[in-house]
Amino acid sequence: MTDTPGYRFSEQQAAQIVNRLHQCVELLNETVGIAQAECPEDVVRPYKLKIAEIMADLGWEVLEQGFYKKYPRLRPKGSALRTDPPS
């Protein structure tokens, strides 16, 4: 991770990337649902743990530290880490 949040993307570029990363998070979450519906727990558990790790890294290291710090308006409304009051 660089010392400069936002990876030096413009706000417009960051918004496009953040939008796609949110889609990735949704898709990863869906894969856990599929696994839970179709596989035994001993198969699903290690997968869920790895996906949770990926989602945590993506959420904190990439989105929070990489983009939201530089462009707080990109943080979704209702986010627990949102720093500005809801409008």
PDB file of C-alpha atoms in Angstrom:
ATOM      1  CA  MET A   1       0.000   0.000   0.000  1.00  0.00           C
ATOM      2  CA  THR A   2       1.278   3.441  -0.816  1.00  0.00           C
ATOM      3  CA  ASP A   3       1.316   6.304   1.644  1.00  0.00           C
ATOM      4  CA  THR A   4      -1.019   8.219  -0.643  1.00  0.00           C
ATOM      5  CA  PRO A   5      -4.609   7.047  -0.469  1.00  0.00           C
ATOM      6  CA  GLY A   6      -6.524   6.653  -3.703  1.00  0.00           C
ATOM      7  CA  TYR A   7      -3.698   5.030  -5.623  1.00  0.00           C
ATOM      8  CA  ARG A   8      -3.350   8.358  -7.457  1.00  0.00           C
ATOM      9  CA  PHE A   9      -6.557   7.771  -9.428  1.00  0.00           C
ATOM     10  CA  SER A  10      -8.764  10.739 -10.215  1.00  0.00           C
ATOM     11  CA  GLU A  11     -12.088  10.794  -8.381  1.00  0.00           C
ATOM     12  CA  GLN A  12     -13.910   9.787 -11.559  1.00  0.00           C
ATOM     13  CA  GLN A  13     -11.572   6.833 -12.124  1.00  0.00           C
ATOM     14  CA  ALA A  14     -11.801   5.868  -8.451  1.00  0.00           C
ATOM     15  CA  ALA A  15     -15.616   5.948  -8.610  1.00  0.00           C
ATOM     16  CA  GLN A  16     -15.610   3.533 -11.549  1.00  0.00           C
ATOM     17  CA  ILE A  17     -13.198   1.184  -9.804  1.00  0.00           C
ATOM     18  CA  VAL A  18     -15.027   1.351  -6.470  1.00  0.00           C
ATOM     19  CA  ASN A  19     -18.320   0.555  -8.190  1.00  0.00           C
ATOM     20  CA  ARG A  20     -16.822  -2.555  -9.733  1.00  0.00           C
ATOM     21  CA  LEU A  21     -15.204  -3.586  -6.457  1.00  0.00           C
ATOM     22  CA  HIS A  22     -18.610  -3.375  -4.781  1.00  0.00           C
ATOM     23  CA  GLN A  23     -19.923  -5.704  -7.489  1.00  0.00           C
ATOM     24  CA  CYS A  24     -17.046  -8.084  -6.735  1.00  0.00           C
ATOM     25  CA  VAL A  25     -17.967  -8.120  -3.056  1.00  0.00           C
ATOM     26  CA  GLU A  26     -21.579  -8.947  -3.944  1.00  0.00           C
ATOM     27  CA  LEU A  27     -20.451 -11.777  -6.227  1.00  0.00           C
ATOM     28  CA  LEU A  28     -18.101 -13.195  -3.596  1.00  0.00           C
ATOM     29  CA  ASN A  29     -20.951 -13.135  -1.103  1.00  0.00           C
ATOM     30  CA  GLU A  30     -23.172 -14.966  -3.588  1.00  0.00           C
ATOM     31  CA  THR A  31     -20.566 -17.704  -3.994  1.00  0.00           C
ATOM     32  CA  VAL A  32     -20.685 -18.350  -0.257  1.00  0.00           C
ATOM     33  CA  GLY A  33     -24.468 -18.688  -0.470  1.00  0.00           C
ATOM     34  CA  ILE A  34     -24.133 -21.186  -3.315  1.00  0.00           C
ATOM     35  CA  ALA A  35     -21.540 -23.183  -1.398  1.00  0.00           C
ATOM     36  CA  GLN A  36     -23.677 -23.190   1.753  1.00  0.00           C
ATOM     37  CA  ALA A  37     -26.737 -24.345  -0.173  1.00  0.00           C
ATOM     38  CA  GLU A  38     -24.964 -27.142  -2.031  1.00  0.00           C
ATOM     39  CA  CYS A  39     -22.066 -28.411   0.072  1.00  0.00           C
ATOM     40  CA  PRO A  40     -21.502 -29.929   3.505  1.00  0.00           C
ATOM     41  CA  GLU A  41     -20.206 -27.643   6.244  1.00  0.00           C
ATOM     42  CA  ASP A  42     -16.747 -29.239   6.341  1.00  0.00           C
ATOM     43  CA  VAL A  43     -16.343 -28.254   2.687  1.00  0.00           C
ATOM     44  CA  VAL A  44     -17.883 -24.794   3.064  1.00  0.00           C
ATOM     45  CA  ARG A  45     -16.124 -23.669   6.250  1.00  0.00           C
ATOM     46  CA  PRO A  46     -12.569 -23.266   4.861  1.00  0.00           C
ATOM     47  CA  TYR A  47     -13.976 -21.574   1.772  1.00  0.00           C
ATOM     48  CA  LYS A  48     -16.018 -19.136   3.876  1.00  0.00           C
ATOM     49  CA  LEU A  49     -12.981 -18.300   5.982  1.00  0.00           C
ATOM     50  CA  LYS A  50     -10.854 -17.536   2.905  1.00  0.00           C
ATOM     51  CA  ILE A  51     -13.610 -15.446   1.272  1.00  0.00           C
ATOM     52  CA  ALA A  52     -14.090 -13.538   4.538  1.00  0.00           C
ATOM     53  CA  GLU A  53     -10.357 -12.805   4.598  1.00  0.00           C
ATOM     54  CA  ILE A  54     -10.439 -11.579   0.997  1.00  0.00           C
ATOM     55  CA  MET A  55     -13.490  -9.413   1.643  1.00  0.00           C
ATOM     56  CA  ALA A  56     -11.945  -7.933   4.789  1.00  0.00           C
ATOM     57  CA  ASP A  57      -8.730  -7.061   2.930  1.00  0.00           C
ATOM     58  CA  LEU A  58     -10.688  -5.630   0.026  1.00  0.00           C
ATOM     59  CA  GLY A  59     -12.941  -3.641   2.331  1.00  0.00           C
ATOM     60  CA  TRP A  60     -10.246  -2.246   4.602  1.00  0.00           C
ATOM     61  CA  GLU A  61      -6.980  -2.113   2.668  1.00  0.00           C
ATOM     62  CA  VAL A  62      -8.325  -1.286  -0.777  1.00  0.00           C
ATOM     63  CA  LEU A  63     -11.637   0.513  -0.287  1.00  0.00           C
ATOM     64  CA  GLU A  64     -11.277   2.191   3.110  1.00  0.00           C
ATOM     65  CA  GLN A  65      -7.565   2.976   3.104  1.00  0.00           C
ATOM     66  CA  GLY A  66      -7.107   3.231  -0.642  1.00  0.00           C
ATOM     67  CA  PHE A  67     -10.181   5.098  -1.855  1.00  0.00           C
ATOM     68  CA  TYR A  68     -12.565   6.306   0.866  1.00  0.00           C
ATOM     69  CA  LYS A  69      -9.842   8.149   2.745  1.00  0.00           C
ATOM     70  CA  LYS A  70      -9.078  10.239  -0.309  1.00  0.00           C
ATOM     71  CA  TYR A  71     -12.633  10.398  -1.682  1.00  0.00           C
ATOM     72  CA  PRO A  72     -15.048  10.023   1.261  1.00  0.00           C
ATOM     73  CA  ARG A  73     -18.040  10.669  -1.015  1.00  0.00           C
ATOM     74  CA  LEU A  74     -17.416   7.262  -2.600  1.00  0.00           C
ATOM     75  CA  ARG A  75     -18.165   5.466   0.668  1.00  0.00           C
ATOM     76  CA  PRO A  76     -21.706   4.019   0.411  1.00  0.00           C
ATOM     77  CA  LYS A  77     -24.420   5.696   2.434  1.00  0.00           C
ATOM     78  CA  GLY A  78     -25.150   3.679   5.517  1.00  0.00           C
ATOM     79  CA  SER A  79     -21.605   2.337   5.723  1.00  0.00           C
ATOM     80  CA  ALA A  80     -20.603   1.770   9.334  1.00  0.00           C
ATOM     81  CA  LEU A  81     -17.332   3.617   8.698  1.00  0.00           C
ATOM     82  CA  ARG A  82     -18.969   6.619   7.012  1.00  0.00           C
ATOM     83  CA  THR A  83     -17.531   9.748   8.618  1.00  0.00           C
ATOM     84  CA  ASP A  84     -19.915  12.446   7.379  1.00  0.00           C
ATOM     85  CA  PRO A  85     -23.491  12.740   8.667  1.00  0.00           C
ATOM     86  CA  PRO A  86     -26.230  11.292   6.462  1.00  0.00           C
ATOM     87  CA  SER A  87     -28.012  13.820   4.294  1.00  0.00           C
TER      88      SER A  87
END
